[in-house]
Short mmCIF file of C-alpha atoms and ligand atoms in Angstrom, two decimals:
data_model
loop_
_atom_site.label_atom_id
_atom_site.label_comp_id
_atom_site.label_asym_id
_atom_site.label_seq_id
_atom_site.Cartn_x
_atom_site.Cartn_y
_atom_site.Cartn_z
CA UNK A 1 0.00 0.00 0.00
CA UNK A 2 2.64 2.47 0.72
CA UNK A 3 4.53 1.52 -1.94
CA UNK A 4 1.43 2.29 -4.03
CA UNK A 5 1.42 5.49 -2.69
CA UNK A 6 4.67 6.35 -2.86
CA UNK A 7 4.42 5.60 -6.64
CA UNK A 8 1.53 8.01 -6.97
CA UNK A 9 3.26 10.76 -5.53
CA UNK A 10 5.90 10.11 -8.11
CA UNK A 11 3.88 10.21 -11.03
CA UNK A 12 2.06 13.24 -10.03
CA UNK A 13 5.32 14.98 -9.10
CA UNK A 14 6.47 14.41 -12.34
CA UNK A 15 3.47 15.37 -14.15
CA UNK A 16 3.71 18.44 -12.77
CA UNK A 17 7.23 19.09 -12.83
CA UNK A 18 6.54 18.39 -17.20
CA UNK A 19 3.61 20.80 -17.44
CA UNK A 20 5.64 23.65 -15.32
CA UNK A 21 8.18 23.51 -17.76
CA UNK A 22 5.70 23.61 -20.35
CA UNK A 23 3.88 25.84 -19.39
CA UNK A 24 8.02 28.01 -18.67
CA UNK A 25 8.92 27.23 -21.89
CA UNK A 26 5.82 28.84 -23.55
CA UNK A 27 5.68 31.85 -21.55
CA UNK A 28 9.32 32.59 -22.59
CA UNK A 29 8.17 31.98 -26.26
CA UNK A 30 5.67 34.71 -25.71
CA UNK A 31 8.35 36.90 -23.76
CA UNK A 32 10.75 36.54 -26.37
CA UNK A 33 7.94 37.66 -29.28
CA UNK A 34 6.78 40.72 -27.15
CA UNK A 35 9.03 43.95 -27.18
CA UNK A 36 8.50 46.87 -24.95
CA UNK A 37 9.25 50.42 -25.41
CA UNK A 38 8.79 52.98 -22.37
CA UNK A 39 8.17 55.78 -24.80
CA UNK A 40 8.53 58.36 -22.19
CA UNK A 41 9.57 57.54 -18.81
CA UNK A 42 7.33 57.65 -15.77
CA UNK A 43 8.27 60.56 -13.48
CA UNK A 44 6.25 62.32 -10.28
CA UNK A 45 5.10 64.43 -13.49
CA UNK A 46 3.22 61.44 -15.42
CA UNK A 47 -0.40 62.68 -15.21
CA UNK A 48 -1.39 59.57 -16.81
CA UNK A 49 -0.57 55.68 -17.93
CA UNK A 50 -1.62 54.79 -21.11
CA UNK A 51 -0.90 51.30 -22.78
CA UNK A 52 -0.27 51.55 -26.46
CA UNK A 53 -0.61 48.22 -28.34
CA UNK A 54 0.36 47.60 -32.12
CA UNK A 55 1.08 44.85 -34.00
CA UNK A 56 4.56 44.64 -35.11
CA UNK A 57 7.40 46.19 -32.77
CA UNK A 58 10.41 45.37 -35.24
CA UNK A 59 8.94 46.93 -38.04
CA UNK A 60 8.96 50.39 -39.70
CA UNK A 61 5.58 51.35 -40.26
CA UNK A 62 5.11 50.57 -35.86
CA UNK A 63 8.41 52.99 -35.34
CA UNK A 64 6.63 55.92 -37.01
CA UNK A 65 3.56 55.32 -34.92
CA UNK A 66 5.78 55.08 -32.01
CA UNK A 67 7.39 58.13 -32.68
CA UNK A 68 4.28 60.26 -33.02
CA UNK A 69 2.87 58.66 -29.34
CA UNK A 70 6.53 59.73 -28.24
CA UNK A 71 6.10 63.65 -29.50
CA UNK A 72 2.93 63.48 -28.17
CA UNK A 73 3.74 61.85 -24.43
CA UNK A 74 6.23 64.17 -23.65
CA UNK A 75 4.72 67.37 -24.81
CA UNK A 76 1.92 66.05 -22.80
CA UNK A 77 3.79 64.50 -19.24
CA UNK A 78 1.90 61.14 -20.46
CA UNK A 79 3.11 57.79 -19.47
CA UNK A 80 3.07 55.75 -22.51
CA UNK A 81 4.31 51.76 -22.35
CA UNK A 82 4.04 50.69 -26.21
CA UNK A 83 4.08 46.95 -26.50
CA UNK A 84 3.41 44.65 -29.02
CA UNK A 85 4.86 41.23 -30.47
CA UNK A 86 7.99 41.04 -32.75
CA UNK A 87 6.21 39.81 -35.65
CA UNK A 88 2.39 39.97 -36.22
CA UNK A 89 0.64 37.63 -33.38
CA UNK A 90 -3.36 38.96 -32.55
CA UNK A 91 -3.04 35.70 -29.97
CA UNK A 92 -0.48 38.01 -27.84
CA UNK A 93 -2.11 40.99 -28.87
CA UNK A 94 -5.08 40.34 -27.28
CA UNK A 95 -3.05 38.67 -24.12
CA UNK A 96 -1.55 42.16 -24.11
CA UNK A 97 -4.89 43.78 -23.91
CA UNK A 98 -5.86 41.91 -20.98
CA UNK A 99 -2.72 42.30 -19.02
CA UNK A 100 -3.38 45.96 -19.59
CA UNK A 101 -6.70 45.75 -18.31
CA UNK A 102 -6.10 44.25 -15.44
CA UNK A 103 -3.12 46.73 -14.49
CA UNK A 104 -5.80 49.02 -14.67
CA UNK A 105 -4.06 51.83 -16.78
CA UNK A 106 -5.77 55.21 -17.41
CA UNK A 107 -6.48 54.73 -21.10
CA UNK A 108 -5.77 51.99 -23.51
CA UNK A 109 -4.83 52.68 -27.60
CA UNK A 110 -4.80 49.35 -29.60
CA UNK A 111 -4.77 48.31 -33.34
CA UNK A 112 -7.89 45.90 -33.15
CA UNK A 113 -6.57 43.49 -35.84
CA UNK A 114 -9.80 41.83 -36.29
CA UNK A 115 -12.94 40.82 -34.32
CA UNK A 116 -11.62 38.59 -31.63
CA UNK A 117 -10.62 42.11 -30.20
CA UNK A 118 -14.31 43.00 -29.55
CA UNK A 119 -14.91 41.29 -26.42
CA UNK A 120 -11.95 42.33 -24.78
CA UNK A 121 -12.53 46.35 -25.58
CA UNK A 122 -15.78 45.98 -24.66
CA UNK A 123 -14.90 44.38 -20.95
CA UNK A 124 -12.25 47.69 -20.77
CA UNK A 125 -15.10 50.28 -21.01
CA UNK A 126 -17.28 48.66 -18.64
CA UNK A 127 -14.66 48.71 -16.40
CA UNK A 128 -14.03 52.40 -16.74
CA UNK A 129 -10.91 51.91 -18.97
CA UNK A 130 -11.12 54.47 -22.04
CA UNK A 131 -10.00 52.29 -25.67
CA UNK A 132 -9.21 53.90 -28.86
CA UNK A 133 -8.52 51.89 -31.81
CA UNK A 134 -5.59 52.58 -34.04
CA UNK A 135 -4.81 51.99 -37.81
CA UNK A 136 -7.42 48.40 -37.85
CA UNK A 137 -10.67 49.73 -36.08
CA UNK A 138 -13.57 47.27 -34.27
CA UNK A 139 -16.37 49.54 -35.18
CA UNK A 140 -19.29 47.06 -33.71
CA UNK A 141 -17.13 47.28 -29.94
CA UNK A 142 -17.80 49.91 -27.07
CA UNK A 143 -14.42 51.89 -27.88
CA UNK A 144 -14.50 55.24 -27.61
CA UNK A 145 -12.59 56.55 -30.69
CA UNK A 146 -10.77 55.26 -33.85
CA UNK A 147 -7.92 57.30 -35.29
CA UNK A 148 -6.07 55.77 -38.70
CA UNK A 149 -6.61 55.40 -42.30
CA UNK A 150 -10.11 55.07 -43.36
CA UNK A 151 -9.09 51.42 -44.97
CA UNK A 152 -11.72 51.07 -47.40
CA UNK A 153 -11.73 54.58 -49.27
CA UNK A 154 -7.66 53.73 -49.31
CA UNK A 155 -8.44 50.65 -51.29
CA UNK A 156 -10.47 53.01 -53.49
CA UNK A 157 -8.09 54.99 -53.62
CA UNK A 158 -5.71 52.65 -55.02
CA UNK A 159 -8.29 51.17 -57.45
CA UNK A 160 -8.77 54.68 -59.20
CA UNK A 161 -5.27 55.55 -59.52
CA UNK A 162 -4.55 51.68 -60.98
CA UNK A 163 -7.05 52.40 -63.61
CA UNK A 164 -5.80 56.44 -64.52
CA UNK A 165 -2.17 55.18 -64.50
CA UNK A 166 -3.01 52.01 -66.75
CA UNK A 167 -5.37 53.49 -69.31
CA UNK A 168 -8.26 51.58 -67.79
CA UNK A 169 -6.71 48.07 -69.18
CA UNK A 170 -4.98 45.88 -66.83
CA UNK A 171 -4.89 42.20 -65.59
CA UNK A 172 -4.61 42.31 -61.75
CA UNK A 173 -3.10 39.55 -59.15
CA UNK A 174 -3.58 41.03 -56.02
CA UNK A 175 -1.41 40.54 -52.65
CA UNK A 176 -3.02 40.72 -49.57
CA UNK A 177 -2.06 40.31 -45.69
CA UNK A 178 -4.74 37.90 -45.28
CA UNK A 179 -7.78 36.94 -46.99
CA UNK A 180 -10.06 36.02 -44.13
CA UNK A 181 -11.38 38.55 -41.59
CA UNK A 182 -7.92 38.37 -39.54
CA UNK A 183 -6.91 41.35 -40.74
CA UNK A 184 -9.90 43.40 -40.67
CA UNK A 185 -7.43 46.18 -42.63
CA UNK A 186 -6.55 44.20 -45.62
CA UNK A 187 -10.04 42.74 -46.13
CA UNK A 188 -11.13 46.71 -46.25
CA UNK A 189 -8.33 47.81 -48.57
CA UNK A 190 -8.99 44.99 -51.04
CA UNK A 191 -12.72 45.52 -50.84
CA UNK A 192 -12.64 49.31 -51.48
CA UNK A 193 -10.41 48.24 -54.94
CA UNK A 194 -12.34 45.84 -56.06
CA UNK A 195 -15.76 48.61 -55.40
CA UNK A 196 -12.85 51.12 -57.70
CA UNK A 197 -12.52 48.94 -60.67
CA UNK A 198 -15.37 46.72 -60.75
CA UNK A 199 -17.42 48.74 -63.65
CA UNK A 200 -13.84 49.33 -65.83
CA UNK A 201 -14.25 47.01 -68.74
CA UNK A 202 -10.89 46.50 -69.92
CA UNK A 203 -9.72 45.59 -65.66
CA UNK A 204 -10.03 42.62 -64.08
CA UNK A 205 -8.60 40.94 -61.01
CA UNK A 206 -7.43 37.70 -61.67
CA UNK A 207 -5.87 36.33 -58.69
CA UNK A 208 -5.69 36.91 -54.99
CA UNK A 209 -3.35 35.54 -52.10
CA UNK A 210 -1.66 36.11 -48.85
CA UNK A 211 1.35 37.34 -47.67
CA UNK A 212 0.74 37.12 -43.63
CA UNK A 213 2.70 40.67 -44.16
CA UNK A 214 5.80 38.64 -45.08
CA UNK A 215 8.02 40.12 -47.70
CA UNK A 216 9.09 36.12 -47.79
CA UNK A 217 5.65 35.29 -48.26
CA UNK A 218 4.66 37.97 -50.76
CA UNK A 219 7.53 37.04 -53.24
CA UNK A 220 6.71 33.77 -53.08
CA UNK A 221 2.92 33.92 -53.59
CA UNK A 222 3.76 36.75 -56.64
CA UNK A 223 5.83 34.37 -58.46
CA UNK A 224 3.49 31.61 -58.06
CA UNK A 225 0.93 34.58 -59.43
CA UNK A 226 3.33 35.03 -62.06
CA UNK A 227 3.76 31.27 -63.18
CA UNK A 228 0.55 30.82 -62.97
CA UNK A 229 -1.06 33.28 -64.87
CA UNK A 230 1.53 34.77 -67.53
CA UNK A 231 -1.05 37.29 -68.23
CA UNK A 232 -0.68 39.43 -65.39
CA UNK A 233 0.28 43.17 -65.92
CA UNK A 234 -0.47 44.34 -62.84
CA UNK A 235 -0.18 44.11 -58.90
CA UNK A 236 -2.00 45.50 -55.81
CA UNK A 237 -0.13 45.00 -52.86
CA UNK A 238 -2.51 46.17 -49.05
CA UNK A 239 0.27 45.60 -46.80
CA UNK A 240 3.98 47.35 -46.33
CA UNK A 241 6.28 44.30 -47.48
CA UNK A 242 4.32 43.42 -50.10
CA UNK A 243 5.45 45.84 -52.66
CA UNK A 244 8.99 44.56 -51.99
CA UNK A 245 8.00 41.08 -52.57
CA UNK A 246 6.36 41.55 -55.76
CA UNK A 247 9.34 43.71 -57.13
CA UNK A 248 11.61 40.53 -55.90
CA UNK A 249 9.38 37.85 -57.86
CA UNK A 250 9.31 40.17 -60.90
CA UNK A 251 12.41 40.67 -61.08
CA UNK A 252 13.74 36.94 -60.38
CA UNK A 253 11.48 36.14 -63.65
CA UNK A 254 12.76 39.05 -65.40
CA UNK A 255 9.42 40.92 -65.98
CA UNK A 256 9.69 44.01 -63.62
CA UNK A 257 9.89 46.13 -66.52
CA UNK A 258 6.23 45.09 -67.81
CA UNK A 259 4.27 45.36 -64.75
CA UNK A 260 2.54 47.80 -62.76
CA UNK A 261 2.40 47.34 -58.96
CA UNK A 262 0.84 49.74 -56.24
CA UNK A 263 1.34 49.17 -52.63
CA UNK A 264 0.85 50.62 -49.55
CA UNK A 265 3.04 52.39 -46.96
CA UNK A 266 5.84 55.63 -47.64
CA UNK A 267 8.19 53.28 -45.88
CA UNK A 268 12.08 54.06 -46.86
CA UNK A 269 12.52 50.52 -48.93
CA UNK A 270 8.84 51.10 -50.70
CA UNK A 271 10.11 54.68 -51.56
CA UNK A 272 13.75 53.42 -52.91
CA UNK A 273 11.85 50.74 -55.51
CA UNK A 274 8.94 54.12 -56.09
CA UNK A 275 12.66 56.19 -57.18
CA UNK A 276 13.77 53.49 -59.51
CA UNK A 277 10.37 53.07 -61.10
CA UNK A 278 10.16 49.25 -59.61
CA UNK A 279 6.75 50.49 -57.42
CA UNK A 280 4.64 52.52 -59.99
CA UNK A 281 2.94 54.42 -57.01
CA UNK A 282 2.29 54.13 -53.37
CA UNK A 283 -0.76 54.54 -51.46
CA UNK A 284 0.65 56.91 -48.22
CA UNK A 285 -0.52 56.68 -44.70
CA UNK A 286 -0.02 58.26 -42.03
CA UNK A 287 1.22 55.98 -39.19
CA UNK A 288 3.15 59.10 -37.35
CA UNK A 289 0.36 61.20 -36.75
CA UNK A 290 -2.02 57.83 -36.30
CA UNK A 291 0.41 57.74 -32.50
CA UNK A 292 1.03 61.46 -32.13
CA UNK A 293 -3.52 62.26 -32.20
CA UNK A 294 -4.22 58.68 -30.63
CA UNK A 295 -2.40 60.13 -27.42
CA UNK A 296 -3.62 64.11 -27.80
CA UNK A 297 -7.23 61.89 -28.45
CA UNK A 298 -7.15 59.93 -25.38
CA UNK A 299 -6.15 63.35 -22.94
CA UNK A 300 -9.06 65.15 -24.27
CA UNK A 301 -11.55 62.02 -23.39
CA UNK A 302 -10.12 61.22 -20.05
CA UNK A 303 -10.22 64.84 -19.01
CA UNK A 304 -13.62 64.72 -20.37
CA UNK A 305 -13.75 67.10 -23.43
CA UNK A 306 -15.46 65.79 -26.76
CA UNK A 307 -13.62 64.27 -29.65
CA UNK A 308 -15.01 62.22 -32.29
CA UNK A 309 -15.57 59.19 -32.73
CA UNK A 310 -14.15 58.63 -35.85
CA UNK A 311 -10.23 60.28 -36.43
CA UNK A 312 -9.51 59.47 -40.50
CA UNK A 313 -5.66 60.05 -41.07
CA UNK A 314 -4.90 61.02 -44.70
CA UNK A 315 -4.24 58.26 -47.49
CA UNK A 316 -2.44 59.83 -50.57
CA UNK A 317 -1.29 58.12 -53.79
CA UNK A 318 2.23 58.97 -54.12
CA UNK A 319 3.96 58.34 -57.73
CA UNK A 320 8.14 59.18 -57.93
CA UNK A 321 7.27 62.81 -59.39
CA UNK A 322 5.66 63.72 -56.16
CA UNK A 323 8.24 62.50 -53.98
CA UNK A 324 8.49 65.76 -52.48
CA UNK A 325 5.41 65.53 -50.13
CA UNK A 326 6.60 63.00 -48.57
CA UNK A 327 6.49 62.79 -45.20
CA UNK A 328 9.61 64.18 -43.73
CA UNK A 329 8.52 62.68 -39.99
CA UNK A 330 9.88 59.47 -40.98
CA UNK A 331 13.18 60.49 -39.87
CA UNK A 332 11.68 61.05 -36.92
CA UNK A 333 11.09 56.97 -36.00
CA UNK A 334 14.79 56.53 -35.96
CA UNK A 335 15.21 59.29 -33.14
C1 BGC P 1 -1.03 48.48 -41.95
C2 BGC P 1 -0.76 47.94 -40.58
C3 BGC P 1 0.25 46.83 -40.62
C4 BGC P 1 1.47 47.33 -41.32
C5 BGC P 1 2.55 46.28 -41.40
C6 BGC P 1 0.24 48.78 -42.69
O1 BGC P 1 -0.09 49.02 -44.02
O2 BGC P 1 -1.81 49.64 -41.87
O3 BGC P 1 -1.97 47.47 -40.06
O4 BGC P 1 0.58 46.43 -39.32
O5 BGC P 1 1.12 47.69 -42.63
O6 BGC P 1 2.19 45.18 -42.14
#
């Protein structure tokens, strides 16, 4: 019997011992994806804490909207943590949400990537937590504000110039972050394109896959595009790194010069293929301003003033011979 016993108590020692480090090992995972920046630090001064949340830290586009929350926090004595996983993850997103919830900061800013984030920015307002969404909105939630792109009439946007700069003819693969609703974004932008071109005889769309907002993924999905369907002129690319992929497919099969490709995002590598004529034009955001108003946004509600509810950012179309209005603040994100 007490051998029995004694037995039992190994087994469930071990057991446990195997799901601690489990559970260890997978809480380190999700450590080592999630990056932290104190944009400005907390001092006796701080009036406030605000959590920002966005969805890729080591990225470009997520600097420049870090910058602007910077300018913003310390013209403003704001306590800002901006967190957010390496590489595009809406599970840790949303585990980031909660955490911030339950530290109970003054006001919460998060890109709500698609509609899992509902629930969760609903529970933050009914517990007195002000949420604004930034650049990916969850208009059927409780939160308070949006500020960012207005995704769809970008996608429009793009659609119209496609069909000025191509003479209204052109055979269209398009390259998307994901096709689904988990990116509530890209499903806008490609909607609001298709709306653009759909009564243009001479355009159709003839092809549509994901990147996952890989470059890796966007080259190889083009040139599978490209294989595939040797009649393609033209690309539409809704997310940053998919301009870059396309150019990299074309290229590897030799037929940059004969296609057209719009993309999103002023970011410096979009910008270098927009100078040598690789990106025919680029559909501009404004990610700097998104951070710098979601901050100035979130004062004015806390200290009770009214803002609207819904903040659109500008979206321009930017070919290589208006390079000049482009936004200087990007130098800014490498402060
Ligand atoms: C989108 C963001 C996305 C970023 C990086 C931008 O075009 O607005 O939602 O995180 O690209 O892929």
């Amino acid at each position: 019997m007490k051998r029995i016993f004694f037995y039992t108590i190994l087994i469930i020692s071990f057991l446990i011992a195997v799901a601690y480090s489990l559970y260890s090992y997978r809480q380190s995972q999700i450590y080592d994806q999630k990056m932290l920046e104190v944009i400005a630090e907390e001092t006796p001064l701080s009036k406030y804490h605000f959590a920002l949340i966005g969805e890729e830290m080591d990225h470009d586009y997520w600097r420049l909207v870090g910058a602007g929350a910077k300018k913003a926090a310390l013209e403003n004595e704001v306590f800002v943590e901006y967190e957010g996983p390496k590489r595009s993850n809406p599970e840790e997103q949303l585990k980031l949400l909660d955490m911030a919830i339950q530290a109970k900061v003054d006001g919460i800013i998060v890109q709500a990537l698609n509609d899992n984030f509902t629930p969760l920015i609903n529970k933050a307002v009914k517990e007195g937590i002000p949420v604004i969404t930034i650049d990916t909105d969850a208009p059927d939630s409780l939160r308070n504000a949006y500020i960012g792109t207005d995704n769809y009439a970008a996608g429009q946007l793009a659609g119209e110039a496609l069909v000025k700069d191509t003479g209204g003819k052109a055979t269209i693969g398009i390259i998307t972050g994901g096709v689904d609703n988990a990116y509530n974004q890209h499903q806008l932008r490609v909607q609001g394109f298709r709306d653009a071109i759909a009564k243009v005889e001479g355009i159709k769309i003839i092809a549509i896959d994901e990147s996952n907002l890989t470059r890796v993924q966007a080259e190889e999905k083009a040139y599978k595009m490209l294989t595939e369907h040797r009649d393609i002129t033209a690309f539409y690319g809704t997310s940053s790194l998919d301009g870059i992929g396309i150019v990299a497919a074309a290229s590897s099969l030799n037929k940059q010069d004969d296609l057209y490709v719009i993309s999103f995002d002023a970011l410096d590598e979009n910008i270098d293929l927009l100078n040598k004529g690789e990106i025919n034009a680029i559909v501009a955001q404004e990610p700097f301003e998104m951070g710098e108003k979601s901050i100035e946004l979130m004062l004015n509600l806390i200290e009770k003033k009214s803002i609207p509810l819904v903040n659109h950012t500008n979206a321009a179309i930017i070919h290589r011979n208006d390079m000049d209005m482009i936004v200087e603040k990007k130098g800014n994100a490498h402060d």
